[in-house]
PDB file of C-alpha atoms in Angstrom:
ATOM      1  CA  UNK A  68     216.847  83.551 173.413  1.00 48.00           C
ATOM      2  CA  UNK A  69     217.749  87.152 172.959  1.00 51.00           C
ATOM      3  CA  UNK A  70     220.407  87.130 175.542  1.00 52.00           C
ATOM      4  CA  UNK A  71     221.496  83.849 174.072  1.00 53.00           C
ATOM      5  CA  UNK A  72     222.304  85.563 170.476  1.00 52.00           C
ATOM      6  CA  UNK A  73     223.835  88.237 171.666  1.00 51.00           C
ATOM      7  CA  UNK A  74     227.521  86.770 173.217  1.00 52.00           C
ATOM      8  CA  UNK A  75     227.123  84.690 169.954  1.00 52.00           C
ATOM      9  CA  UNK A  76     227.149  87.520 167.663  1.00 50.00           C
ATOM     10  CA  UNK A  77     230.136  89.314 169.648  1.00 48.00           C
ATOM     11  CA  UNK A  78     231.898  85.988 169.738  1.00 50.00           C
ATOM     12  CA  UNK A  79     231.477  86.016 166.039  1.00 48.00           C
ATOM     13  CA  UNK A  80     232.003  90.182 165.780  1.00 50.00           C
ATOM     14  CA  UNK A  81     236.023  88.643 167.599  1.00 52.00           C
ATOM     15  CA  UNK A  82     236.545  86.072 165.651  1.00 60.00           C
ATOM     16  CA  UNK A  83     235.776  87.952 161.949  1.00 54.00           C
ATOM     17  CA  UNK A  84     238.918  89.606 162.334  1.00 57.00           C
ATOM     18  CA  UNK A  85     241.420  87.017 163.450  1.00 59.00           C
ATOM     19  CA  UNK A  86     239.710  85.367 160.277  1.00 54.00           C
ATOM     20  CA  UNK A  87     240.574  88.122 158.325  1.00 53.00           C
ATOM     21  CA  UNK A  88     243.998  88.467 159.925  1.00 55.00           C
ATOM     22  CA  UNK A  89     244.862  84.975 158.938  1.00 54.00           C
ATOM     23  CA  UNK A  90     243.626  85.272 155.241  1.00 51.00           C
ATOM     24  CA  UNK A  91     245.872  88.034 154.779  1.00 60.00           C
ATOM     25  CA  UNK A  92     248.982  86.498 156.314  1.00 47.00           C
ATOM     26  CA  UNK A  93     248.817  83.519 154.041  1.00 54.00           C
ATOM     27  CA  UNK A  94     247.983  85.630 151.155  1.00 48.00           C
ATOM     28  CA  UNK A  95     250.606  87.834 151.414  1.00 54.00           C
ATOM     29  CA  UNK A  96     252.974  84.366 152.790  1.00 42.00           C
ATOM     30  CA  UNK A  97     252.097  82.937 149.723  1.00 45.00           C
ATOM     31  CA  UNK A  98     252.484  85.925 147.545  1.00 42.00           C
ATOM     32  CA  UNK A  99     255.940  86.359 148.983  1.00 41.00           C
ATOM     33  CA  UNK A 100     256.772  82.151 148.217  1.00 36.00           C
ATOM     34  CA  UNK A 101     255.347  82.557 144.650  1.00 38.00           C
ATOM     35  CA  UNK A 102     257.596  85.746 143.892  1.00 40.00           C
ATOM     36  CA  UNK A 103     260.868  83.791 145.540  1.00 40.00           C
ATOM     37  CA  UNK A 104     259.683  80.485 143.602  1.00 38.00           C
ATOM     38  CA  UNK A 105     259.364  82.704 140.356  1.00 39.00           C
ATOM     39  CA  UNK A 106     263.110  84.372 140.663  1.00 46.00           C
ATOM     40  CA  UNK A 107     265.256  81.487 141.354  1.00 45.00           C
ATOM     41  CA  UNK A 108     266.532  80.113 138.849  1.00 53.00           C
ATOM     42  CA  UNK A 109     265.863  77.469 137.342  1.00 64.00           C
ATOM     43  CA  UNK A 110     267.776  73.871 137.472  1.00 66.00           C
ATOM     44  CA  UNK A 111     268.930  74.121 133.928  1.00 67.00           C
ATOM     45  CA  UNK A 112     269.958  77.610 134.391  1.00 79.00           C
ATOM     46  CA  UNK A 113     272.121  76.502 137.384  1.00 85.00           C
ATOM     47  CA  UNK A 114     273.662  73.790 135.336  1.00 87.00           C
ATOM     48  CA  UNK A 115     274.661  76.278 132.672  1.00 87.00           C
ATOM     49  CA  UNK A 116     276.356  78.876 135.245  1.00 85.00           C
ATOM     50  CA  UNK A 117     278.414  75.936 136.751  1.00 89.00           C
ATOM     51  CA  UNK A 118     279.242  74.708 133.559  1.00 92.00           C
ATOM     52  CA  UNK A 119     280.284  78.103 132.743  1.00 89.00           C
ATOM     53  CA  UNK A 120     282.215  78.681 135.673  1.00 87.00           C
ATOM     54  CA  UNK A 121     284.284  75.395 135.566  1.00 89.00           C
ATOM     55  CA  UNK A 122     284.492  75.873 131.975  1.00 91.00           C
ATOM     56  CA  UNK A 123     286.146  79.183 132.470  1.00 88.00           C
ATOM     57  CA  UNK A 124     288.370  78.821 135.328  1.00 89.00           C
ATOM     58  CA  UNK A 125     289.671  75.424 134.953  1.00 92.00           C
ATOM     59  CA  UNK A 126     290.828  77.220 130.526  1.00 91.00           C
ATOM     60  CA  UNK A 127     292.163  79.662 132.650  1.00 89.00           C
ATOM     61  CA  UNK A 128     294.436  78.064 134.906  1.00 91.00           C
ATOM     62  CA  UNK A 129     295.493  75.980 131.799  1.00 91.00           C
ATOM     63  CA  UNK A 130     295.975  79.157 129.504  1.00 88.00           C
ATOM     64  CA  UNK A 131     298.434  80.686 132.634  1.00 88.00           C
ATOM     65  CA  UNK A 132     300.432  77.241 132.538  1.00 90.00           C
ATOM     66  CA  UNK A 133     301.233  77.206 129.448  1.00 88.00           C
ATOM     67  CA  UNK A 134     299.274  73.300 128.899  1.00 89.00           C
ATOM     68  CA  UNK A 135     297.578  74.292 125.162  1.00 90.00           C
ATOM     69  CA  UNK A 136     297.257  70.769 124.184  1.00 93.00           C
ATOM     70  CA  UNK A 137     295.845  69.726 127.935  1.00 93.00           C
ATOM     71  CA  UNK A 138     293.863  73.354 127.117  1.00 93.00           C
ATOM     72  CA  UNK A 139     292.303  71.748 123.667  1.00 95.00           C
ATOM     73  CA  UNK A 140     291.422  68.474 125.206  1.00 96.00           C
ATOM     74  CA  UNK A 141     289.427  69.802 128.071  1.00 95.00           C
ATOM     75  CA  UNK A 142     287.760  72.290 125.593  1.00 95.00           C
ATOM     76  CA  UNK A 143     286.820  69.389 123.520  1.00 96.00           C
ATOM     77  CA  UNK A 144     285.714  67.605 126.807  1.00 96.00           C
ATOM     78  CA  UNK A 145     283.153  70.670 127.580  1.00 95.00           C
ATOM     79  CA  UNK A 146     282.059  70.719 123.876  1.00 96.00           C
ATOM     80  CA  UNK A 147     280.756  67.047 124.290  1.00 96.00           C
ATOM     81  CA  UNK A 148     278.968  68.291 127.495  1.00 96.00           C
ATOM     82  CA  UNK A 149     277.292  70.904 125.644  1.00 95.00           C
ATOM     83  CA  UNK A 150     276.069  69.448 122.758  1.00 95.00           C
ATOM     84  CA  UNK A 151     274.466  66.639 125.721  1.00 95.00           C
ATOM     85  CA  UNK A 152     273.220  69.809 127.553  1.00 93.00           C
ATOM     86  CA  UNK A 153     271.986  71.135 124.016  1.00 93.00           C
ATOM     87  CA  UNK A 154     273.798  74.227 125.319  1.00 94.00           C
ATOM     88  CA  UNK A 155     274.868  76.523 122.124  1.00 94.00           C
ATOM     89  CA  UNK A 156     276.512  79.220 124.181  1.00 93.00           C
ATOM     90  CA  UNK A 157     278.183  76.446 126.169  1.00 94.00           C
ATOM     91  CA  UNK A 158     280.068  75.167 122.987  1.00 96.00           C
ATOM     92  CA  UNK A 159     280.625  78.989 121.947  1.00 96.00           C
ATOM     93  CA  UNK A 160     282.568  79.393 124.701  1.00 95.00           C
ATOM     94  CA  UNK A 161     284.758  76.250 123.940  1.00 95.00           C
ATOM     95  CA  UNK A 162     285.056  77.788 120.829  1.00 97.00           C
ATOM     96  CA  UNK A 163     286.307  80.904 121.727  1.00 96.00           C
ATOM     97  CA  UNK A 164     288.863  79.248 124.055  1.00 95.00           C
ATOM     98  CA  UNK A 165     290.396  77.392 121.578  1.00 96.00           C
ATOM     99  CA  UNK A 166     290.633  80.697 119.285  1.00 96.00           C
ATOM    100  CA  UNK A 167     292.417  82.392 122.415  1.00 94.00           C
ATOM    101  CA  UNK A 168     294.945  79.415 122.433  1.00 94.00           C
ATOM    102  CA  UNK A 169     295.332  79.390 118.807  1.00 95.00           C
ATOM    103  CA  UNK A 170     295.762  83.434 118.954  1.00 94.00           C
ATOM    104  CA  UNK A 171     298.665  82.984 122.156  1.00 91.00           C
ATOM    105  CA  UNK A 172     300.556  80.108 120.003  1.00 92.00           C
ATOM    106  CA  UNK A 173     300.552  82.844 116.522  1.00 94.00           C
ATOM    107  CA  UNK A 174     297.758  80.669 114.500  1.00 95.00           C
ATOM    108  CA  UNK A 175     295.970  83.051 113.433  1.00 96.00           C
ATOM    109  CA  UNK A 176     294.525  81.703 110.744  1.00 96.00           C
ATOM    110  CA  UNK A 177     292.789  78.753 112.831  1.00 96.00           C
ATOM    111  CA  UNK A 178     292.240  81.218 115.431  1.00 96.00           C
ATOM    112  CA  UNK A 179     289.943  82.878 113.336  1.00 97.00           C
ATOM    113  CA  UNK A 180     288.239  79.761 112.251  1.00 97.00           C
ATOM    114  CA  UNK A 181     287.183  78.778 115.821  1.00 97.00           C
ATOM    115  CA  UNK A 182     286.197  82.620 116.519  1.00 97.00           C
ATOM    116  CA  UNK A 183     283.933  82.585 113.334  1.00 97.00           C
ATOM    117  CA  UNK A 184     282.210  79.290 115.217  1.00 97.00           C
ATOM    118  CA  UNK A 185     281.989  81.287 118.547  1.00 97.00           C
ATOM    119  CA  UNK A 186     280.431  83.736 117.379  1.00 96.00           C
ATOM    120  CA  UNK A 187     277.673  81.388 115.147  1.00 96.00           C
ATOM    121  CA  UNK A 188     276.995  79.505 118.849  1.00 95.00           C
ATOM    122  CA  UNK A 189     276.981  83.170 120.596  1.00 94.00           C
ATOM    123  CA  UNK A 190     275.608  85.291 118.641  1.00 91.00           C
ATOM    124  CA  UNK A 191     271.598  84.422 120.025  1.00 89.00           C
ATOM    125  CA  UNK A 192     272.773  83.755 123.257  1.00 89.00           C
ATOM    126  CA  UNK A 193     270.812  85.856 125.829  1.00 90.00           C
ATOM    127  CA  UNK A 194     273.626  86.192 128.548  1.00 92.00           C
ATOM    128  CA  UNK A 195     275.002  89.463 128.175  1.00 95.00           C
ATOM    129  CA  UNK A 196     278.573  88.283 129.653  1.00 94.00           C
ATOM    130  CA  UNK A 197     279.267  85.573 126.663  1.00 94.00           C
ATOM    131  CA  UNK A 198     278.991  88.538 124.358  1.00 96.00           C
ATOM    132  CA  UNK A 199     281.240  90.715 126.503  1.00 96.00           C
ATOM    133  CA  UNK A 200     284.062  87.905 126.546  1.00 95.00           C
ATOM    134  CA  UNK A 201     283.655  87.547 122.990  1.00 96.00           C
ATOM    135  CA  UNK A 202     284.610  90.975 121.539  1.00 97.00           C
ATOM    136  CA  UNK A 203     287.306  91.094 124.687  1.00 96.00           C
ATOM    137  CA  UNK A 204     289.046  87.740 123.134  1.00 96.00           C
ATOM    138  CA  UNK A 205     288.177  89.014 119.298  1.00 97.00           C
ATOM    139  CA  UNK A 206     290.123  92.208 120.766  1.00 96.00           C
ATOM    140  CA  UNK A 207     292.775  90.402 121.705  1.00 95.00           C
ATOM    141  CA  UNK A 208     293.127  88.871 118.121  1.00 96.00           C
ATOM    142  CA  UNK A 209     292.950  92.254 116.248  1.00 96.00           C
ATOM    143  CA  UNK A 210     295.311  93.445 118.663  1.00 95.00           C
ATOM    144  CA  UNK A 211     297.841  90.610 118.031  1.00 94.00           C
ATOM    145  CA  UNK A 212     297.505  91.094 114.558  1.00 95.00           C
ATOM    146  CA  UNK A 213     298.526  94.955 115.298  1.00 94.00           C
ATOM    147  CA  UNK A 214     295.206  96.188 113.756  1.00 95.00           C
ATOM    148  CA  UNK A 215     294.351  98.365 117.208  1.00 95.00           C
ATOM    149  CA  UNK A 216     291.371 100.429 115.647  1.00 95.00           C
ATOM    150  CA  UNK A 217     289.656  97.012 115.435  1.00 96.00           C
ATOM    151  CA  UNK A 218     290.697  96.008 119.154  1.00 96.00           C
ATOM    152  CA  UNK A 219     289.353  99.092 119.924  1.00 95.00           C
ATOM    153  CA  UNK A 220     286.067  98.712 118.597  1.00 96.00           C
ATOM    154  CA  UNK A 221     285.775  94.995 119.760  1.00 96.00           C
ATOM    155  CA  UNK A 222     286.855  96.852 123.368  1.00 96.00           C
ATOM    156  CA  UNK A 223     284.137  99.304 122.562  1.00 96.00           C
ATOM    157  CA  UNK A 224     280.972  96.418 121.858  1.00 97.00           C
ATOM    158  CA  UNK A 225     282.852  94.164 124.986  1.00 97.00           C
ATOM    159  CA  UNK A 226     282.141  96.977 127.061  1.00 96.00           C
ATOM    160  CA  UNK A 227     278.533  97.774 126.057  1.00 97.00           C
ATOM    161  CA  UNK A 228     277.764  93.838 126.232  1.00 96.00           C
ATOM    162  CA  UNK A 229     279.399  93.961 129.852  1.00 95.00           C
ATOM    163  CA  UNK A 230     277.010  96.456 131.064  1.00 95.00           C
ATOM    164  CA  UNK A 231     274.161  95.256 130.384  1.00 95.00           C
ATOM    165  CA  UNK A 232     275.112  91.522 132.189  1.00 93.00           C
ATOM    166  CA  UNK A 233     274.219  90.439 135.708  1.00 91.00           C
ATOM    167  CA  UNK A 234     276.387  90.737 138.374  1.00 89.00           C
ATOM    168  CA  UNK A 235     279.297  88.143 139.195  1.00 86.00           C
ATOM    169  CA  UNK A 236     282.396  88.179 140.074  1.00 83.00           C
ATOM    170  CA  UNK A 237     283.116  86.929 136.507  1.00 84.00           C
ATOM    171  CA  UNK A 238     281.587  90.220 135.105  1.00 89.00           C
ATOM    172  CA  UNK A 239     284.016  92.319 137.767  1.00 90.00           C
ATOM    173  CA  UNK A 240     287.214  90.318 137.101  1.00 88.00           C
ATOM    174  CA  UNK A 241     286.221  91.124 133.111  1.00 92.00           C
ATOM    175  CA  UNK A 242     285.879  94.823 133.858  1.00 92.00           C
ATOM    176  CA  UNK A 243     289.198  94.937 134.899  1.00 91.00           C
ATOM    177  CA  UNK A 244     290.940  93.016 131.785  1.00 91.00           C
ATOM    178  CA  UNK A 245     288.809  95.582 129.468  1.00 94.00           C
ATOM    179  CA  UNK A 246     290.430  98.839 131.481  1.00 93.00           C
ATOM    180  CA  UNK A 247     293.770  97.244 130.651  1.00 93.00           C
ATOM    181  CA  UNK A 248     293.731  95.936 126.973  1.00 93.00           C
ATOM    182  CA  UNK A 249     291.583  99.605 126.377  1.00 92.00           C
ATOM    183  CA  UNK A 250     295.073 101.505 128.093  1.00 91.00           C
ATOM    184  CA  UNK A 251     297.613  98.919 125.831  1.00 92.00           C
ATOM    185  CA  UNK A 252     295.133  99.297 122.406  1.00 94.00           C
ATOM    186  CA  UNK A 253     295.303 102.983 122.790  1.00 91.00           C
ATOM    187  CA  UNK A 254     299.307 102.947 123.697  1.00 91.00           C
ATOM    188  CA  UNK A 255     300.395 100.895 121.026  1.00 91.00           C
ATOM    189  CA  UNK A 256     297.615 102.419 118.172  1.00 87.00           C
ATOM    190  CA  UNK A 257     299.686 105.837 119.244  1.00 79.00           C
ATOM    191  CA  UNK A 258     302.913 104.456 119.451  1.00 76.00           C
ATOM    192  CA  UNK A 259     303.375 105.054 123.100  1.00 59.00           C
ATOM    193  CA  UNK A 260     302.968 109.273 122.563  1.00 60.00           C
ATOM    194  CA  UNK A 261     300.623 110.931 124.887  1.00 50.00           C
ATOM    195  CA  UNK A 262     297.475 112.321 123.646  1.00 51.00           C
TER     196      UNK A 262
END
């Protein structure tokens, strides 16, 4: 009996360790799923980000043509498809496109309008890059309207909202539009003279 226990205790004594071996490598396996699982995003937060992007390029491309009343219509189009979504920044953003058109076509008066519903539909939005695009386009406006102290300060919070939002190539693209209205602000508050 005594020689029988023995390989059965070393047999045991082996096996202990793969035991442990495998209990860690699932632990740490599932660990490592649970973290991934936990940083994705999540399907709603997807569906925002695409609606964003689409929203964004596509007012873009219509903005460049020169198509304002194809511009309204599609911004319309994306406000129903927030208000499904219940997605306030969503209609901000259509808001604050059709205050850009209204600011490019000298309608300033509407312009400001939509911008004063942007900003209601922004302003508790949690995405750091709505904000920035906000005071950038409110820039704009004071800018148009020749008041460049104001674009300046709208350049100023755009820039502070821009740092603090995730990376994207949106966010870059942005960066670049606030280096140039910040140069033209400052050139035409001075009248051109150098500093």
């Amino acid at each position: 009996m005594i020689s029988n226990s023995k390989p059965d205790r070393i047999k045991n004594y082996k096996t202990y360790p793969e035991i442990m071996a495998k209990a860690i490598f699932i632990s740490i396996f599932t660990g490592l799923l649970l973290f991934m699982i936990s940083c994705s995003k999540s399907p709603g937060e997807k569906e925002r980000d695409h609606f964003d992007t689409s929203l964004l390029n596509r007012n873009s491309e219509l903005h460049l043509s020169g198509e304002y009343e194809a511009l309204i219509h599609f911004n319309i189009e994306y406000l129903k498809k927030a208000a499904k979504m219940n997605y306030q920044a969503g209609k901000g953003l259509c808001y604050l496109n059709i205050a850009d058109v209204n600011v490019s076509a000298g309608n300033y008066e509407k312009a400001l309008f939509f911008f004063n519903k942007a900003e209601k539909h922004l302003e508790n939005s949690g995405n750091m890059y709505h904000k920035a695009l906000f005071y950038n386009d409110y820039g704009l406006y004071y800018s148009h309207l020749e008041l460049y102290d104001k674009a300046i300060a709208c350049d100023n919070k755009a820039f502070y909202y821009l740092k603090k939002a995730n990376s994207s190539a949106l966010k870059t693209k942005l960066y670049s539009r606030l280096y140039i209205n910040r140069g033209i602000y400052y050139a035409k508050k001075d009248g051109g003279k150098p500093p």
